[in-house]
mmCIF file of C-alpha atoms in Angstrom:
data_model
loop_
_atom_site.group_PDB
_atom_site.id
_atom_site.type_symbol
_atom_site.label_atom_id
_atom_site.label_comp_id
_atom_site.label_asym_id
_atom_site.label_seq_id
_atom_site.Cartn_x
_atom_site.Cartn_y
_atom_site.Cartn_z
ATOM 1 C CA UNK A 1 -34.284 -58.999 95.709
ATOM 2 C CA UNK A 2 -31.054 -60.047 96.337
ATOM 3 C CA UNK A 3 -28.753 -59.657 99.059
ATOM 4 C CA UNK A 4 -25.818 -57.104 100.006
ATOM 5 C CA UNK A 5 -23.203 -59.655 99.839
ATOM 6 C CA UNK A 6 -25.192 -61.244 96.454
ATOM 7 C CA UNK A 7 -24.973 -57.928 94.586
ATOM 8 C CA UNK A 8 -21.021 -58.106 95.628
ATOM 9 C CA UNK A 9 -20.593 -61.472 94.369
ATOM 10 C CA UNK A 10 -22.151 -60.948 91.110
ATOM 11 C CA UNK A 11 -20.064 -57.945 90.566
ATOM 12 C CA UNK A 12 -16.905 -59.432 91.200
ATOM 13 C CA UNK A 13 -17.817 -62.203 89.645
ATOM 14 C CA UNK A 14 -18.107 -60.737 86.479
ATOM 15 C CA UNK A 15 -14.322 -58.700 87.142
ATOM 16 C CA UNK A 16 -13.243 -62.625 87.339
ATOM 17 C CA UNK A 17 -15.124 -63.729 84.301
ATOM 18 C CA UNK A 18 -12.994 -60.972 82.420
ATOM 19 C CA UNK A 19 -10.075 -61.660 84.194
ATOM 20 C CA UNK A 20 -10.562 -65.427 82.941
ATOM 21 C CA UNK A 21 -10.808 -63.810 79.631
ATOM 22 C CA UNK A 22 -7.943 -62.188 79.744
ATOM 23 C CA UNK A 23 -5.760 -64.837 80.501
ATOM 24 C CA UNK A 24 -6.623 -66.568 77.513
ATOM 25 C CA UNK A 25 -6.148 -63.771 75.267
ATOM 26 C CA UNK A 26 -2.769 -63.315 76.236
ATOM 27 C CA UNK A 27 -1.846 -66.330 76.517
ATOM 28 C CA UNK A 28 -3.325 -66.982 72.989
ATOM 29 C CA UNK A 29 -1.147 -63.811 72.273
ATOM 30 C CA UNK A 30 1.819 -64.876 73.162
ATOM 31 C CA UNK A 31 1.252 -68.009 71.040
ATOM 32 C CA UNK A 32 1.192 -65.513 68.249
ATOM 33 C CA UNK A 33 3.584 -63.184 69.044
ATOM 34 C CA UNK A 34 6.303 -62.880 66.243
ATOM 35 C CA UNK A 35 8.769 -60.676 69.044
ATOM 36 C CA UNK A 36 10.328 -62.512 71.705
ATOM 37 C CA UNK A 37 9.891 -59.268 73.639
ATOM 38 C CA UNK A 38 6.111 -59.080 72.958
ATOM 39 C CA UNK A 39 5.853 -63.001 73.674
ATOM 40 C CA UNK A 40 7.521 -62.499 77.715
ATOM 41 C CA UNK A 41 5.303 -59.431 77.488
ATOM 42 C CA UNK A 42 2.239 -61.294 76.735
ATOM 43 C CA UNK A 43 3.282 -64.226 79.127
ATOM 44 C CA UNK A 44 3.629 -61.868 81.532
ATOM 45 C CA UNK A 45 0.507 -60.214 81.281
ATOM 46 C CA UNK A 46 -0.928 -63.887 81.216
ATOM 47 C CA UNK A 47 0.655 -64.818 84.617
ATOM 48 C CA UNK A 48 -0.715 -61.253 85.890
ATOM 49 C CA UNK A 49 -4.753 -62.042 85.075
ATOM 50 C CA UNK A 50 -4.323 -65.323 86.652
ATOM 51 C CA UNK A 51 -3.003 -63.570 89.747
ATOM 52 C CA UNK A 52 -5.707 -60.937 89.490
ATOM 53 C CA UNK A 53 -8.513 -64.076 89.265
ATOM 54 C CA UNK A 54 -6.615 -65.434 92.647
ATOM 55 C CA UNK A 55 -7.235 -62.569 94.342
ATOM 56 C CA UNK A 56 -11.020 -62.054 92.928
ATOM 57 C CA UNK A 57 -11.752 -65.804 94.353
ATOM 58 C CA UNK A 58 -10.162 -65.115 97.709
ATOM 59 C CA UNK A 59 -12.750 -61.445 97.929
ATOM 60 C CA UNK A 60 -15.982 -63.574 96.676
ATOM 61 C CA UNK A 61 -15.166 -66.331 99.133
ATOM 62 C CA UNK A 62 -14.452 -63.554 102.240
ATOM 63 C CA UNK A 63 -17.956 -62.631 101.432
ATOM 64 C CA UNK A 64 -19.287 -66.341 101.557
ATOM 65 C CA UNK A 65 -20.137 -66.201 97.459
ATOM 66 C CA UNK A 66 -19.239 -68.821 95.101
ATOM 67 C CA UNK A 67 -16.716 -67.983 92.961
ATOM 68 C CA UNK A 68 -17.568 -68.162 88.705
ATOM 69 C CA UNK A 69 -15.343 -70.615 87.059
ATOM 70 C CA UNK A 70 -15.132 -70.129 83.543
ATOM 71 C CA UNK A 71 -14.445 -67.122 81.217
ATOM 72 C CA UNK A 72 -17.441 -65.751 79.062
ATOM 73 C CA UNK A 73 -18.829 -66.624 75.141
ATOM 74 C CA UNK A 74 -17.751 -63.359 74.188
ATOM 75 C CA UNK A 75 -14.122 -63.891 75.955
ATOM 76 C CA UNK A 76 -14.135 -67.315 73.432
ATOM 77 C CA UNK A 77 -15.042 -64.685 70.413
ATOM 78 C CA UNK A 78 -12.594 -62.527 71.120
ATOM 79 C CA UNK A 79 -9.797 -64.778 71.194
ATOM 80 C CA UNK A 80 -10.700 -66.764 67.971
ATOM 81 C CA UNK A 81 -10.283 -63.255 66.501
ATOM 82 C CA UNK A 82 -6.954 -62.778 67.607
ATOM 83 C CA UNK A 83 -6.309 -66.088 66.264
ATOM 84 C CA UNK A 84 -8.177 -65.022 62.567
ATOM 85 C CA UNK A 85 -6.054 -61.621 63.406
ATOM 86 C CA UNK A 86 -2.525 -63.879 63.555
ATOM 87 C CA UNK A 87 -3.423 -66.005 60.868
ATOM 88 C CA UNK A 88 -3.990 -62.899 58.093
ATOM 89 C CA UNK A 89 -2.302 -60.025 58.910
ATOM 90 C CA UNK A 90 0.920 -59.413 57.602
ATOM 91 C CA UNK A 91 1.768 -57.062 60.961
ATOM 92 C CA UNK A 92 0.354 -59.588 63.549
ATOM 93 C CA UNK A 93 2.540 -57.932 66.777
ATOM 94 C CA UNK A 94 0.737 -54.141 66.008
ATOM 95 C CA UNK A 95 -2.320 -55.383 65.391
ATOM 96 C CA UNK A 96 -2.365 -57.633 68.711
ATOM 97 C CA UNK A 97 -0.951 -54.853 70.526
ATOM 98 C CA UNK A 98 -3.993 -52.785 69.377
ATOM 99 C CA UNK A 99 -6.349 -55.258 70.716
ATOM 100 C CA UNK A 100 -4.483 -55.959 73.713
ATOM 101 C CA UNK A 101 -4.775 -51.916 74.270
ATOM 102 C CA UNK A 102 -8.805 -52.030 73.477
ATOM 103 C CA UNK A 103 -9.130 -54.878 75.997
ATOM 104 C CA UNK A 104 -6.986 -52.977 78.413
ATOM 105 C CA UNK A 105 -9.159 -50.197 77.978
ATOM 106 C CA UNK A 106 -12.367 -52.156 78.598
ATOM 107 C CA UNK A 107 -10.998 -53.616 81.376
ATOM 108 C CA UNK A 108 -10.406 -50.227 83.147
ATOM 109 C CA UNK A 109 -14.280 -49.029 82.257
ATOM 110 C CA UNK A 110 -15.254 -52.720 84.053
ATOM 111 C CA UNK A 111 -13.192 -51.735 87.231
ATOM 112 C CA UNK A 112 -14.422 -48.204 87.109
ATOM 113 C CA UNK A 113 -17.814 -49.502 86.908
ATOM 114 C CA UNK A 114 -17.221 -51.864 90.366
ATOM 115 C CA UNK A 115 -15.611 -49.319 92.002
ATOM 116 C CA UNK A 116 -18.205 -46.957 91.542
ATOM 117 C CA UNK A 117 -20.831 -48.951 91.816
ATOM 118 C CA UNK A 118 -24.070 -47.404 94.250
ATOM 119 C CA UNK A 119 -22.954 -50.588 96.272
ATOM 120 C CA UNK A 120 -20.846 -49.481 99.095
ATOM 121 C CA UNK A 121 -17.613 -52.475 98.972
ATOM 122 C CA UNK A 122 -15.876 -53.415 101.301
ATOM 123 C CA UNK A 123 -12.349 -51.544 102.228
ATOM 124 C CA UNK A 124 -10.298 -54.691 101.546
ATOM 125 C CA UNK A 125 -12.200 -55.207 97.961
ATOM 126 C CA UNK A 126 -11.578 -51.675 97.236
ATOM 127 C CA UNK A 127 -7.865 -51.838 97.984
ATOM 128 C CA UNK A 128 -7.844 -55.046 95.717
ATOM 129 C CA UNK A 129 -9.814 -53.594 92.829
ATOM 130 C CA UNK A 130 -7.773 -50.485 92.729
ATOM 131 C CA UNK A 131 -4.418 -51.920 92.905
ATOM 132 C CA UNK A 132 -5.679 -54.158 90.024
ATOM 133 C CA UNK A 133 -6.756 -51.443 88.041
ATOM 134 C CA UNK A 134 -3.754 -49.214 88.550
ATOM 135 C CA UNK A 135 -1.749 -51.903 87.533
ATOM 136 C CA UNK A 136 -3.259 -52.174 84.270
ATOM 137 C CA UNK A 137 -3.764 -48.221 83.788
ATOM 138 C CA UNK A 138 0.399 -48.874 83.977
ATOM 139 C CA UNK A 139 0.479 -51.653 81.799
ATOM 140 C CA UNK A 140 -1.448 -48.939 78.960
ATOM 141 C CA UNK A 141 1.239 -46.837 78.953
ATOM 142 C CA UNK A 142 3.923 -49.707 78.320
ATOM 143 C CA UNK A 143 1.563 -51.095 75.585
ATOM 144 C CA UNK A 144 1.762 -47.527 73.812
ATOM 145 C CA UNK A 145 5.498 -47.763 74.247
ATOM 146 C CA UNK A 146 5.848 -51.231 72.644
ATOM 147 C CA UNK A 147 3.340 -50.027 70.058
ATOM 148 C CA UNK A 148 5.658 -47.339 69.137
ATOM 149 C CA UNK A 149 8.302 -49.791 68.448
ATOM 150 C CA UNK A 150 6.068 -52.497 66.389
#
């Protein structure tokens, strides 16, 4: 059975596994992006996940866990399809915006999950997760706006 802090670490290890993952994607985005706009966007949101993954290492190591330091098979999938995505599609900026808004999406149900986890976090994990995950709540509403404009 594992231990208090164990079943912490694995769960925010996993929130920095994705985190990892979403780094890449943008970053791979922004490689892509035909809009200069959508490129800072993308860079941006790039910088942001490898802020995020900062803060994840600092929790895990407050809780004496090791922090996980690469992202996941599935992360590596999903970025070679953005790639394939790039590569044939005639509207590359809408269609990475669409996947940028499904990982978004994913990424709030991965918080949610944390956060309401039977595990009782915490108070300075909580504040961390939730700032994280109202800043990309935000960030869905300004991917529907540049959406709009693709």
């Amino acid at each position: 059975m594992k231990t208090y802090t164990e079943e912490i670490g694995d769960k925010l290890n996993i929130l920095l596994e994705k985190n990892y993952d979403a780094e890449k994607g943008y970053t791979t985005a922004s490689n892509n992006a035909k809009s200069a706009a959508l490129t800072t966007f993308f860079e941006r949101k790039a910088i942001q996940r490898k802020e995020f993954a900062d803060q994840l290492k600092i929790e895990l190591i407050s809780v004496n866990q090791e922090p996980t330091t690469g992202g996941s098979i599935a992360g590596a999938a999903h970025r070679t399809w953005m790639n394939t995505i790039a590569w044939f599609s005639s509207d590359t900026d809408e269609a990475m915006l669409e996947e940028a808004m499904r990982g978004e999406k994913a990424s709030i149900e991965d918080y949610n999950e944390v956060l309401n986890a039977s595990i009782s976090l915490p108070l300075s994990i909580q504040k961390v997760l939730s700032g994280q995950k109202k800043t990309i709540v935000n960030d869905t509403l300004t991917i529907k706006r540049l959406e709009d404009l693709a």
